[in-house]
XYZ file of N, CA, C and O in Angstrom:
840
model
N 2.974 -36.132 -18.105
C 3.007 -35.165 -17.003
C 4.415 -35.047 -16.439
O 4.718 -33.979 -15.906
N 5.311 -36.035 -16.500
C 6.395 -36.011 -15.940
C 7.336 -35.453 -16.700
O 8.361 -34.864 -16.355
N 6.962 -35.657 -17.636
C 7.874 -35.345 -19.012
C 7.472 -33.613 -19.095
O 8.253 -32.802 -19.592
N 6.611 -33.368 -18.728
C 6.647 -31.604 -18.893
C 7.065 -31.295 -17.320
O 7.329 -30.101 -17.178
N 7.167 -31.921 -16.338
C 7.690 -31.395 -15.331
C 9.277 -31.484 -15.642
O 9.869 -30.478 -15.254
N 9.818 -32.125 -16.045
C 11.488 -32.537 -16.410
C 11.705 -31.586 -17.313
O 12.694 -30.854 -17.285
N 10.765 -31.529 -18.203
C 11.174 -30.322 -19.171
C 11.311 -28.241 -18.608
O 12.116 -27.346 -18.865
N 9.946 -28.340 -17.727
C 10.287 -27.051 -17.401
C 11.677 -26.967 -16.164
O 12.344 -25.941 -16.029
N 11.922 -28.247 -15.343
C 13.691 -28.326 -14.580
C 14.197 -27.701 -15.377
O 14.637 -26.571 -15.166
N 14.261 -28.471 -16.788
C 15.658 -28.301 -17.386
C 15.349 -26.566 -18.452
O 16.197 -25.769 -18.855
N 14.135 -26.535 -18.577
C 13.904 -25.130 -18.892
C 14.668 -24.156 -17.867
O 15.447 -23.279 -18.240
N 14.369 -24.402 -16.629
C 14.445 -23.595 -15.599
C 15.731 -23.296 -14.912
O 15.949 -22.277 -14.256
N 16.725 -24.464 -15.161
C 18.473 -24.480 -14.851
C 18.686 -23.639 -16.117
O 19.264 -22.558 -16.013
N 18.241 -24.086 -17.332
C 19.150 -23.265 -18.367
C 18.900 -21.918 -18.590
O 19.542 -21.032 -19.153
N 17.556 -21.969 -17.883
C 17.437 -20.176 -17.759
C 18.818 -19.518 -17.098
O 19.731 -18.772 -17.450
N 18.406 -20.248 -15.941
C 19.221 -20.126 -14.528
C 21.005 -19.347 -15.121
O 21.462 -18.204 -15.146
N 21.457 -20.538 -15.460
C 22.693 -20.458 -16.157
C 22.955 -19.582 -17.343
O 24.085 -19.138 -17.547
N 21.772 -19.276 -18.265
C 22.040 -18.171 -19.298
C 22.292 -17.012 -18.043
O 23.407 -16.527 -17.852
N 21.251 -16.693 -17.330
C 21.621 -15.548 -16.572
C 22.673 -15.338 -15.741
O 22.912 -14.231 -15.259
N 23.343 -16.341 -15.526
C 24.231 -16.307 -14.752
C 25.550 -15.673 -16.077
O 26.365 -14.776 -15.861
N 25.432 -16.285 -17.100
C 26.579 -16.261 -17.981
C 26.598 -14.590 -18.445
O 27.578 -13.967 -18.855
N 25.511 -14.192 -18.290
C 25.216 -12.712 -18.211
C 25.524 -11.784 -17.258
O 26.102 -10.760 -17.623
N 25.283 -11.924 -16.243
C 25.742 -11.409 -15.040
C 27.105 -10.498 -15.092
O 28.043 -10.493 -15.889
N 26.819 -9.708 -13.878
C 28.399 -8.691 -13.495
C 29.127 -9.374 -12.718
O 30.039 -8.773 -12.150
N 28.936 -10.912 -12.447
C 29.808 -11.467 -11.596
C 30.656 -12.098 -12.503
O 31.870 -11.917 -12.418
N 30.070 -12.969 -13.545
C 30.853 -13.768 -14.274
C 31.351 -13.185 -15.507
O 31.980 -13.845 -16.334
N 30.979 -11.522 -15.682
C 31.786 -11.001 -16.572
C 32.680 -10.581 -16.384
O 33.563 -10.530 -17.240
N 32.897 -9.792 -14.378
C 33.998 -9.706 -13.959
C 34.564 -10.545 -13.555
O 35.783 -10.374 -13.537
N 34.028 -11.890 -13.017
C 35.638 -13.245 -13.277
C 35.888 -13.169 -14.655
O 36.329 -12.043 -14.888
N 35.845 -13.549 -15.233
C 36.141 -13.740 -16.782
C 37.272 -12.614 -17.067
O 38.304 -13.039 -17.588
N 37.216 -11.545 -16.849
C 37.976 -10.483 -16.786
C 39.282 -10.532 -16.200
O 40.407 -10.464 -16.695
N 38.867 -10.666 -15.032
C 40.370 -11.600 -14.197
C 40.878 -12.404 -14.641
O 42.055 -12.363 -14.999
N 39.985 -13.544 -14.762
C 40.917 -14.929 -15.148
C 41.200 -14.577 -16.774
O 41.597 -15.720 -17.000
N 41.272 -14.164 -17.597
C 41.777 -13.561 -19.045
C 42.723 -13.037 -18.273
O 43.713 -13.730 -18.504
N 43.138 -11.850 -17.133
C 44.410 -11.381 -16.796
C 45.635 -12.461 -16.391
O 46.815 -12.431 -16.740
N 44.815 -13.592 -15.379
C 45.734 -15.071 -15.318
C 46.394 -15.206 -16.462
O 47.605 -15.022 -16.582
N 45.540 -15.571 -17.453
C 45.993 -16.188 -18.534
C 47.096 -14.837 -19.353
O 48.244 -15.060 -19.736
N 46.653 -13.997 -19.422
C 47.927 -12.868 -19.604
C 49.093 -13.026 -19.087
O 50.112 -13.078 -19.777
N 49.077 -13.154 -17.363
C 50.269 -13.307 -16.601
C 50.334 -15.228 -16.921
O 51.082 -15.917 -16.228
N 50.011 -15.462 -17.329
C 50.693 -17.084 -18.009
C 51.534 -16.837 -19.072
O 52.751 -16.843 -18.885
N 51.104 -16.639 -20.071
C 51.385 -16.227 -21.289
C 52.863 -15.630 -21.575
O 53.637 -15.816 -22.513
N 52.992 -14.503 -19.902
C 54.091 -13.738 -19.829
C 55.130 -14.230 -18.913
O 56.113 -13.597 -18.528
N 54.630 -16.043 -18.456
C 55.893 -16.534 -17.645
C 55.538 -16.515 -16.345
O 55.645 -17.588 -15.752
N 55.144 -15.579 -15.743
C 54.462 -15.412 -13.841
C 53.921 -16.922 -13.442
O 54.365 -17.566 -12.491
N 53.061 -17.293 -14.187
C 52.420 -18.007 -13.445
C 52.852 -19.531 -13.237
O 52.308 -20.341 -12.486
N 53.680 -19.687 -13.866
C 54.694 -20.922 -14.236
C 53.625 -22.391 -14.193
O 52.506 -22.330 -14.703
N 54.000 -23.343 -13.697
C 53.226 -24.668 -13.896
C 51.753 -24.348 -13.444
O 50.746 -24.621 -14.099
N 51.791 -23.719 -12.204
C 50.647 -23.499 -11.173
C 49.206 -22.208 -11.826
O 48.378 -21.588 -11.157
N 49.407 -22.222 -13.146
C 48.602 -21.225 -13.678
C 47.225 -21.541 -13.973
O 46.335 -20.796 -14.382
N 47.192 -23.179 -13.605
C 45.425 -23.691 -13.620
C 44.514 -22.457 -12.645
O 43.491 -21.784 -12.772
N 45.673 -22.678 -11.568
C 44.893 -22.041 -9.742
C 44.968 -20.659 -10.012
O 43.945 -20.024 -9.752
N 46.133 -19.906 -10.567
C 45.871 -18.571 -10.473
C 44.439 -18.091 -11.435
O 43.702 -17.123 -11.251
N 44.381 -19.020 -12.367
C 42.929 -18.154 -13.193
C 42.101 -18.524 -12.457
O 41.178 -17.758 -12.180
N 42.167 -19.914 -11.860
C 40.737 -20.194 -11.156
C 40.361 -19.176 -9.829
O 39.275 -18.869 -9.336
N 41.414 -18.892 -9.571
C 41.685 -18.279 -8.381
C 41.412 -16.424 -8.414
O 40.884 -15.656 -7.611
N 41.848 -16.295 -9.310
C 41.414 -14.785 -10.293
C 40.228 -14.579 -10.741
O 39.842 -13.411 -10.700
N 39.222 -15.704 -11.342
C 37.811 -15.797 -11.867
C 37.222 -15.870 -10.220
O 36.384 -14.988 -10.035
N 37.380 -16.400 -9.464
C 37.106 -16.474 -7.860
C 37.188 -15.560 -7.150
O 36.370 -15.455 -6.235
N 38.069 -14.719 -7.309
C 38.453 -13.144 -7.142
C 37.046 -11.941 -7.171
O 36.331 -11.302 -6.399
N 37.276 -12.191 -8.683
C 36.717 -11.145 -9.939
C 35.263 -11.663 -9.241
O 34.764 -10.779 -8.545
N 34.754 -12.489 -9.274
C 33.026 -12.923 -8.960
C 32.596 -12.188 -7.879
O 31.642 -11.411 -7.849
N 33.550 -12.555 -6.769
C 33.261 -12.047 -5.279
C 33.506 -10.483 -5.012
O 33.270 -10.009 -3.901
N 33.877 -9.878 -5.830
C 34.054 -8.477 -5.690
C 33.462 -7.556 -6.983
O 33.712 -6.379 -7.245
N 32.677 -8.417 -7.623
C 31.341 -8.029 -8.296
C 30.623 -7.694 -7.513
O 30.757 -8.175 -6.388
N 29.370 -6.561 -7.811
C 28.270 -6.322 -7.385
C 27.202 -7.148 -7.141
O 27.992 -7.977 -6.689
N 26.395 -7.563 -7.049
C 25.614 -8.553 -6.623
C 24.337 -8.428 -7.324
O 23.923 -7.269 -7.321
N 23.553 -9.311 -7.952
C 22.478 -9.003 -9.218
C 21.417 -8.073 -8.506
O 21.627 -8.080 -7.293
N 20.476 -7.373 -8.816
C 19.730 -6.390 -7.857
C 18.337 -6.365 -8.635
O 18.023 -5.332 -9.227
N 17.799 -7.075 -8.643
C 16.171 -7.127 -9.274
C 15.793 -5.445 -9.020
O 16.083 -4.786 -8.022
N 15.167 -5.051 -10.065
C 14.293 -4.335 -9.793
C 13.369 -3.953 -8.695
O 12.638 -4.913 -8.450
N 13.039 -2.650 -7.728
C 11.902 -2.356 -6.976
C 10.765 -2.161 -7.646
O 10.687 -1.472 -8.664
N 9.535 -2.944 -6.942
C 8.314 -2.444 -7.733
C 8.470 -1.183 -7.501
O 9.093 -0.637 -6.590
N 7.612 -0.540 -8.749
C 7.342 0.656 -8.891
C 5.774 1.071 -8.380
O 4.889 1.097 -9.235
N 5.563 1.282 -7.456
C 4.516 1.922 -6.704
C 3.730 3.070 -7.440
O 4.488 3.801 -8.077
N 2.110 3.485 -7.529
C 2.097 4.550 -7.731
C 2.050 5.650 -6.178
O 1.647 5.272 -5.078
N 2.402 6.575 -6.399
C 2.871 7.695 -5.067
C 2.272 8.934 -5.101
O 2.149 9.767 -4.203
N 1.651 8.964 -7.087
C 1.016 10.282 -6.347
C -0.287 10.209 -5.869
O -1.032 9.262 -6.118
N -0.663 11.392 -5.036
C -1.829 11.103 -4.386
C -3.310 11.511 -5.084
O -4.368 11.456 -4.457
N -3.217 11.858 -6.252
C -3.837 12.132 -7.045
C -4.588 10.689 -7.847
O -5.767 10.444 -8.102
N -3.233 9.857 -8.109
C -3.619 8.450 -8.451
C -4.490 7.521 -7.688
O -5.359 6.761 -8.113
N -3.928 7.816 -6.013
C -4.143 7.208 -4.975
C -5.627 7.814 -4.792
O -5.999 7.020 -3.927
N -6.485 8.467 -4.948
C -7.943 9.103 -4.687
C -8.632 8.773 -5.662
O -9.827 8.502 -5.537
N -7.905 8.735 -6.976
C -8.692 7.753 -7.682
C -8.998 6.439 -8.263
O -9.760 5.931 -9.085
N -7.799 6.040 -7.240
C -8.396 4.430 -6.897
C -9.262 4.107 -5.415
O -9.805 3.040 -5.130
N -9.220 5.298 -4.614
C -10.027 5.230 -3.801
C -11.544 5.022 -3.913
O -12.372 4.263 -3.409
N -11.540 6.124 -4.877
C -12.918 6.471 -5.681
C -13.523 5.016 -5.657
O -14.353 4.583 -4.857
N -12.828 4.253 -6.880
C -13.711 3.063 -7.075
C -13.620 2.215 -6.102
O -14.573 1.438 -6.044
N -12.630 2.053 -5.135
C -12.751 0.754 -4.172
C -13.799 1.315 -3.156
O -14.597 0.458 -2.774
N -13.998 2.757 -2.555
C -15.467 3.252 -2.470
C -16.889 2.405 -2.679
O -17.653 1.855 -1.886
N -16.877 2.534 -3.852
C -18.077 1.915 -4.646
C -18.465 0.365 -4.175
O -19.546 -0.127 -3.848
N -16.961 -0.265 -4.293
C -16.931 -1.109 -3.913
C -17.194 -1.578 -2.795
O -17.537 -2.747 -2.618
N -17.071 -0.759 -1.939
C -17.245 -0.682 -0.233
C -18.477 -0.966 -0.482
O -18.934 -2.033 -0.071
N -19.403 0.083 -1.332
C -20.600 0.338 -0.567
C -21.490 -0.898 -1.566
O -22.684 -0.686 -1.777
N -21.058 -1.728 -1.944
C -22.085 -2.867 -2.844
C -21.430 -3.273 -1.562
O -22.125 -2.755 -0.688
N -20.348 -4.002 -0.938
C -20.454 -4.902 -0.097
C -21.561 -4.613 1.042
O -22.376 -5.459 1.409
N -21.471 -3.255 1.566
C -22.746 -2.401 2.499
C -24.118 -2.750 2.648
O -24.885 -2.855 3.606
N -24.199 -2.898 1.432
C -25.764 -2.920 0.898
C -25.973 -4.494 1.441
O -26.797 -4.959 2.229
N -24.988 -5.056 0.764
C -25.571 -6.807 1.347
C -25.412 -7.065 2.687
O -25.217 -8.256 2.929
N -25.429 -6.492 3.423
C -25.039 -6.801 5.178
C -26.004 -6.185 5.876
O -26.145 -4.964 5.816
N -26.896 -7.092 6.736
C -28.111 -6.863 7.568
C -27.473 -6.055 8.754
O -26.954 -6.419 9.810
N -27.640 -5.159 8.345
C -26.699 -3.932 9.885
C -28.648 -3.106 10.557
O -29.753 -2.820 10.095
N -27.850 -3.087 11.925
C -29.262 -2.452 12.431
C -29.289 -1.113 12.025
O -28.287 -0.517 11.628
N -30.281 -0.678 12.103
C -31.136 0.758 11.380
C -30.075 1.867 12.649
O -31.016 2.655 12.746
N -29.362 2.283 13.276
C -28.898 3.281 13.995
C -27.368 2.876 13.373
O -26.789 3.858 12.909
N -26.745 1.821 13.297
C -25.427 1.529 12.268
C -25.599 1.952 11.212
O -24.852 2.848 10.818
N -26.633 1.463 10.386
C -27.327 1.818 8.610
C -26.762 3.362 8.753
O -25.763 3.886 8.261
N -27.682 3.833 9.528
C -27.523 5.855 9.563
C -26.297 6.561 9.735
O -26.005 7.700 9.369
N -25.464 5.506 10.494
C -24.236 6.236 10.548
C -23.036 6.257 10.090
O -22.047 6.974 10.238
N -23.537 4.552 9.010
C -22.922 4.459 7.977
C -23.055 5.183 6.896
O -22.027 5.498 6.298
N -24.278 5.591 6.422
C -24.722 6.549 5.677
C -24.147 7.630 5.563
O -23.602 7.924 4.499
N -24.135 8.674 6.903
C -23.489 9.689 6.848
C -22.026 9.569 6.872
O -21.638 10.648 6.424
N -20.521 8.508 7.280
C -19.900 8.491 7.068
C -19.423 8.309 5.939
O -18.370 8.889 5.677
N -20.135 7.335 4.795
C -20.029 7.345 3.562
C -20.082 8.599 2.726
O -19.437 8.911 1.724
N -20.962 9.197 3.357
C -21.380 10.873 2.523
C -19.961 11.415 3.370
O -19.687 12.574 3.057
N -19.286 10.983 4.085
C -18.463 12.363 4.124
C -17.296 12.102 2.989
O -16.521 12.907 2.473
N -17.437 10.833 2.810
C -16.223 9.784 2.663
C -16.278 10.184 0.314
O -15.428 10.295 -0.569
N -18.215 10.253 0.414
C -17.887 10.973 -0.888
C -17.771 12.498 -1.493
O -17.433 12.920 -2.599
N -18.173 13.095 -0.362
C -17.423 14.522 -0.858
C -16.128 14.778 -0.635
O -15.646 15.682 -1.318
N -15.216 14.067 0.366
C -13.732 14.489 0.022
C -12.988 13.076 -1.417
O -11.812 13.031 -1.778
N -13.408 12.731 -1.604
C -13.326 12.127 -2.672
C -13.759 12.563 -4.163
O -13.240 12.170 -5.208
N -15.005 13.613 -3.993
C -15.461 14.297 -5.244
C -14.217 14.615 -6.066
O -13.241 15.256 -5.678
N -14.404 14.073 -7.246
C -13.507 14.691 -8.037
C -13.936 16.543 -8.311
O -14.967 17.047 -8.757
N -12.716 17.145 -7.849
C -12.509 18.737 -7.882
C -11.616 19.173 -7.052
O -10.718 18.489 -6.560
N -11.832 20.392 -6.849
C -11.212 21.334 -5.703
C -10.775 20.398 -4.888
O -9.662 19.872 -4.914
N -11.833 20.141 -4.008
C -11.661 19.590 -2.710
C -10.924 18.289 -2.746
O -10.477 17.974 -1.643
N -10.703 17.541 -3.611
C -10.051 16.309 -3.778
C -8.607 16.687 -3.736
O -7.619 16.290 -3.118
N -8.929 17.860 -4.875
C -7.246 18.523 -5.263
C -6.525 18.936 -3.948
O -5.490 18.398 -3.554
N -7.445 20.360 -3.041
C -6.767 19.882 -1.381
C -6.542 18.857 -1.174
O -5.389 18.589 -1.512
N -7.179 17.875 -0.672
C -7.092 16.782 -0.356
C -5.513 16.214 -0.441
O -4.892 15.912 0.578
N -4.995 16.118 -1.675
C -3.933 15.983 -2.790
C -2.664 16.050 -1.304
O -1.867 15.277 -0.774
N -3.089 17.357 -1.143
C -1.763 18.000 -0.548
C -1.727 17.884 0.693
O -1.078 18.617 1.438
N -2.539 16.795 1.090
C -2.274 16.460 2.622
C -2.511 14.411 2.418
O -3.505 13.686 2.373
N -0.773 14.122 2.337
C -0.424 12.421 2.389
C -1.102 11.881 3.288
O -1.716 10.841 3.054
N -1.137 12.675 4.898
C -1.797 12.021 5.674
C -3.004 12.010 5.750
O -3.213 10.976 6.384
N -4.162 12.554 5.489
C -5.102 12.528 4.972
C -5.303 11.586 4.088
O -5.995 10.568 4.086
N -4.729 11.981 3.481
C -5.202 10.062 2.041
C -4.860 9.167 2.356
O -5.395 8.194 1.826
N -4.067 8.974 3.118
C -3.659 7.472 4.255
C -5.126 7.501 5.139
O -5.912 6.554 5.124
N -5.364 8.858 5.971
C -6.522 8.330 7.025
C -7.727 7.641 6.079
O -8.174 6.522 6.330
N -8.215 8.513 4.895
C -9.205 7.504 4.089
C -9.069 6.299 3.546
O -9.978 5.491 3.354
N -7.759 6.150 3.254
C -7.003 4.989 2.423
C -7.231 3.812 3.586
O -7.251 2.633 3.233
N -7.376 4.126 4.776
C -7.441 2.412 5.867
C -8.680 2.598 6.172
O -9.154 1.480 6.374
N -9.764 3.692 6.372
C -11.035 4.015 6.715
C -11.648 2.600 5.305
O -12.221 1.531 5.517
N -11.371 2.992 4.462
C -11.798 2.674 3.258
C -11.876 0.618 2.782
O -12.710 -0.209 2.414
N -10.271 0.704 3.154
C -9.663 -1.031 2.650
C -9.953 -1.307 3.870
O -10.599 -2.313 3.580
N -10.026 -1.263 5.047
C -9.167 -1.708 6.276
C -10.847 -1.538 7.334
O -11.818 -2.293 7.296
N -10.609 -0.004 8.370
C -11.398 0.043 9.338
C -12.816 -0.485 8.959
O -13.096 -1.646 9.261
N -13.659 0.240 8.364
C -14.902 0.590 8.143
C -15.397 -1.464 7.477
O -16.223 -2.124 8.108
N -14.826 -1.916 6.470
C -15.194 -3.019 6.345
C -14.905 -3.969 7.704
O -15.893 -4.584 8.105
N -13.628 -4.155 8.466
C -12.935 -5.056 9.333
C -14.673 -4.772 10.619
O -15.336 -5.519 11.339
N -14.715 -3.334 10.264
C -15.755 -3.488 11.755
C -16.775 -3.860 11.715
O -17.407 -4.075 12.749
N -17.427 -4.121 10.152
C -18.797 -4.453 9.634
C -18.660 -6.113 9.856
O -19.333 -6.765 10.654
N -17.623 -6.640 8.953
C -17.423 -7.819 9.065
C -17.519 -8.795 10.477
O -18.050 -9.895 10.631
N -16.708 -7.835 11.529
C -16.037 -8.592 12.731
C -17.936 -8.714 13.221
O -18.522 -9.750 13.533
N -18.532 -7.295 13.139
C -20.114 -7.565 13.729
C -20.554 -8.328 13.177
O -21.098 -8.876 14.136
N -20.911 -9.096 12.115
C -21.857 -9.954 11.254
C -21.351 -11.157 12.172
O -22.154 -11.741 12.900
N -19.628 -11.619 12.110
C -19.403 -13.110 12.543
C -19.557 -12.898 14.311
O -20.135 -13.803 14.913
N -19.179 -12.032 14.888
C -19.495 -11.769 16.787
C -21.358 -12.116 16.920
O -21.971 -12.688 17.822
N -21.846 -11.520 15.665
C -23.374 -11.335 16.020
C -24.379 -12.859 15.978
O -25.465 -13.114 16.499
N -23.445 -13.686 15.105
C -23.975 -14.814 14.899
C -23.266 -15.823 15.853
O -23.726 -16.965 15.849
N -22.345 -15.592 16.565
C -21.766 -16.463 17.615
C -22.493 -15.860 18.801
O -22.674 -16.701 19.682
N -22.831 -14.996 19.007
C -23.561 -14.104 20.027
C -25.270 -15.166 20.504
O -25.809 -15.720 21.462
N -25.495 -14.840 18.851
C -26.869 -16.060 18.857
C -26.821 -17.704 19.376
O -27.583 -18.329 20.113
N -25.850 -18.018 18.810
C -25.564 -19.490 19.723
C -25.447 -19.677 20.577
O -25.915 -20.658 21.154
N -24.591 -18.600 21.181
C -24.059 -18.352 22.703
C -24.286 -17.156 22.814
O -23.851 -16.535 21.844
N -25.135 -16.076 24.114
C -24.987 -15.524 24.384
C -23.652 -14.630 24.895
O -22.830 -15.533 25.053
N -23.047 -13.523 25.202
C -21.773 -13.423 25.516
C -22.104 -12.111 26.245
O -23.309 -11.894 26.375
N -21.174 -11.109 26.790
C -21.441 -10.442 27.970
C -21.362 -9.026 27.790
O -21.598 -8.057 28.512
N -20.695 -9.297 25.830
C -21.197 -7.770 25.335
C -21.737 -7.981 23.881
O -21.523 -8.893 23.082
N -22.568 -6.759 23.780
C -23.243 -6.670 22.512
C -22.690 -6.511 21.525
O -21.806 -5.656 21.473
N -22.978 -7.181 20.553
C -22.413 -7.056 19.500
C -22.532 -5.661 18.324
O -21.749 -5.434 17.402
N -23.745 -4.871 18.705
C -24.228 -3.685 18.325
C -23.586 -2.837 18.778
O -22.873 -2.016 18.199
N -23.753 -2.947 19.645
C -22.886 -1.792 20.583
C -21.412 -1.370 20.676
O -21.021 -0.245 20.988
N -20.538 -2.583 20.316
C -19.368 -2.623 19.878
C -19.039 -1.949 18.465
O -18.040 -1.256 18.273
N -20.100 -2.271 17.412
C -19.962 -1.255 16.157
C -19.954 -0.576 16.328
O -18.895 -0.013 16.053
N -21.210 0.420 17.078
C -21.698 1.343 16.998
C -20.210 2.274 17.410
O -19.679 3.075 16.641
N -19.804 1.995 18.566
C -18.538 3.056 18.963
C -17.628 3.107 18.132
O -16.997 4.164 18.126
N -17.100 1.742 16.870
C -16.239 2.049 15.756
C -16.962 2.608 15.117
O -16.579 3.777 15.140
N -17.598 2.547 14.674
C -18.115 3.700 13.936
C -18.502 5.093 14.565
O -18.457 6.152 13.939
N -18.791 4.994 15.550
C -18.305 6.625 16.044
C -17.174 7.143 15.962
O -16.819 8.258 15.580
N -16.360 5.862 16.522
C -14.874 6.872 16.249
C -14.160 7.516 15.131
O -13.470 8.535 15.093
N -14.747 6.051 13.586
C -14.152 6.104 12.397
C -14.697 7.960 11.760
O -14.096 8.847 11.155
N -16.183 7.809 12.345
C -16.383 9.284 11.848
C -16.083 10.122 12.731
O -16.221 11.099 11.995
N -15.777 10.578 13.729
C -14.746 11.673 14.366
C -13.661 11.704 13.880
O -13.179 12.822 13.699
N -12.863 10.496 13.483
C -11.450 10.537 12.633
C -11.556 11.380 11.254
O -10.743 12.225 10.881
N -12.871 10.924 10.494
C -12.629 11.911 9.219
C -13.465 13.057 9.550
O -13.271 13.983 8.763
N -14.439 13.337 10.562
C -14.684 15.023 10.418
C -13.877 15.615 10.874
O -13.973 16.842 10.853
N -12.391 14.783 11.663
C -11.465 16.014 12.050
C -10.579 15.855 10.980
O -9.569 16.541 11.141
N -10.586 15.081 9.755
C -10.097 15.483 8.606
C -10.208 16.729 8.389
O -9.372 17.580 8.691
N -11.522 16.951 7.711
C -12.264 17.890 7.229
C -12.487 19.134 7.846
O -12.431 20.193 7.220
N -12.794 19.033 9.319
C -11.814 20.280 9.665
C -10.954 20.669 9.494
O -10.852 21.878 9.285
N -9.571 19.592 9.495
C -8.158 20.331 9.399
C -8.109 20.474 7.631
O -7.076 20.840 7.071
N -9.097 20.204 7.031
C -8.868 20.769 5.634
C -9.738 22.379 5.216
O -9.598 23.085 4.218
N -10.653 22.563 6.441
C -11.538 23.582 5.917
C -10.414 24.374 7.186
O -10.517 25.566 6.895
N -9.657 24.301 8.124
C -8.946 25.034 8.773
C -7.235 25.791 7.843
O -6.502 26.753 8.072
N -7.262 24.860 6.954
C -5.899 25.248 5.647
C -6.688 26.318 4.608
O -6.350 27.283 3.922
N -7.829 25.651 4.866
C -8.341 27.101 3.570
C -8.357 28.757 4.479
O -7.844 29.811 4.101
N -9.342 28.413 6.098
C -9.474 29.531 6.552
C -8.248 30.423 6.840
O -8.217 31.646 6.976
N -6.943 29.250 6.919
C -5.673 30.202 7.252
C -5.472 31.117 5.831
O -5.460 32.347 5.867
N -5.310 30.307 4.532
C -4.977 30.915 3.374
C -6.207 32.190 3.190
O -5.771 33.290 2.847
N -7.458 32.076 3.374
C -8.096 33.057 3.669
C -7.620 34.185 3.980
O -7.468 35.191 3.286
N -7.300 33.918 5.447
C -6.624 35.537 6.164
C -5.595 35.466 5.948
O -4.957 36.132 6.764
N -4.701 34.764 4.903
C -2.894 35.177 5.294
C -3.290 36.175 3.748
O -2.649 37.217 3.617
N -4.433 35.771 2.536
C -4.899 36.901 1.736
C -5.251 37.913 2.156
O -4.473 38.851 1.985
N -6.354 38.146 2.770
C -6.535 39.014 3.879
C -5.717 40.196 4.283
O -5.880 41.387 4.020
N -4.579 39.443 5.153
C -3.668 40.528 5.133
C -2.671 41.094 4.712
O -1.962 41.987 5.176
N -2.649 40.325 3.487
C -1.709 40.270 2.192
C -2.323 41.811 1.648
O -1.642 42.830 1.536
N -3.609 41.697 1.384
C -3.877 42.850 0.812
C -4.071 43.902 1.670
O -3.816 44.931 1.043
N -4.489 44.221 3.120
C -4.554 44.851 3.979
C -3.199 45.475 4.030
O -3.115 46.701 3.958
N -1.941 44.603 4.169
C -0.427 45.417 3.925
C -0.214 46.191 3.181
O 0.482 47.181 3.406
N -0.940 45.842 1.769
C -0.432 46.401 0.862
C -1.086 47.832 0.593
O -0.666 48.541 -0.322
């Protein structure tokens, strides 16, 4: 065991050091200090020409660029982003199913889910969808984030509630996130059926001008 821990160290310095020997730092010392050794060669540097290369490779390093890992590459379009919604959806709703929620939560989870799968339908309406970022952000935290965080927080409040009584309900506290979460996406869905009604009449009087 020790012996493969010593081994991946010394795996892991000599990585270290190949990359370094690679690098834009130590190709531009190297560069320099080869010019030392030029101005040696040509007399300049007289006895003291250890320091000028060292001093030149010391140079050349520090006024290299600096190594720059790669940025993850994100996906961005929102096209991608709805259809990973799609399935973490699904996913939502198997977690749903296993959680003893009272029958007036059940219902209004229900219908928020149904709104949650027709702007998600793959089509048209998804394709709108597309063209409004903020919109796929509001479903995108409805989805990972609100709608589970408020199911969850009720299950563990509801069972500390039982041990100890406390001075608000634990029902009742869902119930208003989830009112709010669905006012947040039917005023989605307005402001998406309000982009069609404008394009509507700006046709409208597109052809009326003409």
């Amino acid at each position: 065991m020790a012996t493969s821990r010593s081994g991946t160290r010394v795996a892991g310095v000599a990585g270290r050091a190949l990359a370094y020997l690679e690098s834009a730092k130590n190709l531009t010392g190297s560069a320099a200090a080869l010019g030392g050794l030029a101005l040696t060669f040509a007399g300049f540097a007289g006895t003291y020409w250890p320091v000028v290369v060292a001093g030149l490779y010391g140079a050349g390093a520090l006024i290299a660029p600096p190594t720059r890992p790669p940025a993850p590459d994100f996906p961005d379009d929102p096209s991608s982003q709805l259809s990973s919604l799609r399935a973490d959806l699904t996913t939502l709703r198997e977690y749903l199913d296993q959680v003893d929620l009272p029958p007036a939560a059940t219902k209004r989870i229900g219908a928020l889910t149904k709104l949650l799968d027709g702007l998600l339908e793959p089509g048209w309406v998804s394709q709108a969808l597309a063209q409004d970022p903020e919109g796929v952000h509001v479903l995108a935290r409805a989805v990972h984030r609100d709608l589970p965080e408020s199911v969850d927080a009720f299950v563990r409040t509801r069972w500390w509630t039982r041990m100890a009584p406390g001075q608000q309900d634990p029902e009742e506290q869902l119930e208003r996130q989830l009112s709010v979460l669905q006012r947040e996406v039917e005023a989605l869905v307005a402001g998406l059926r309000e982009a069609e009604e404008i394009r509507q009449q700006s046709h409208t009087r597109y052809l009326e001008d003409r």
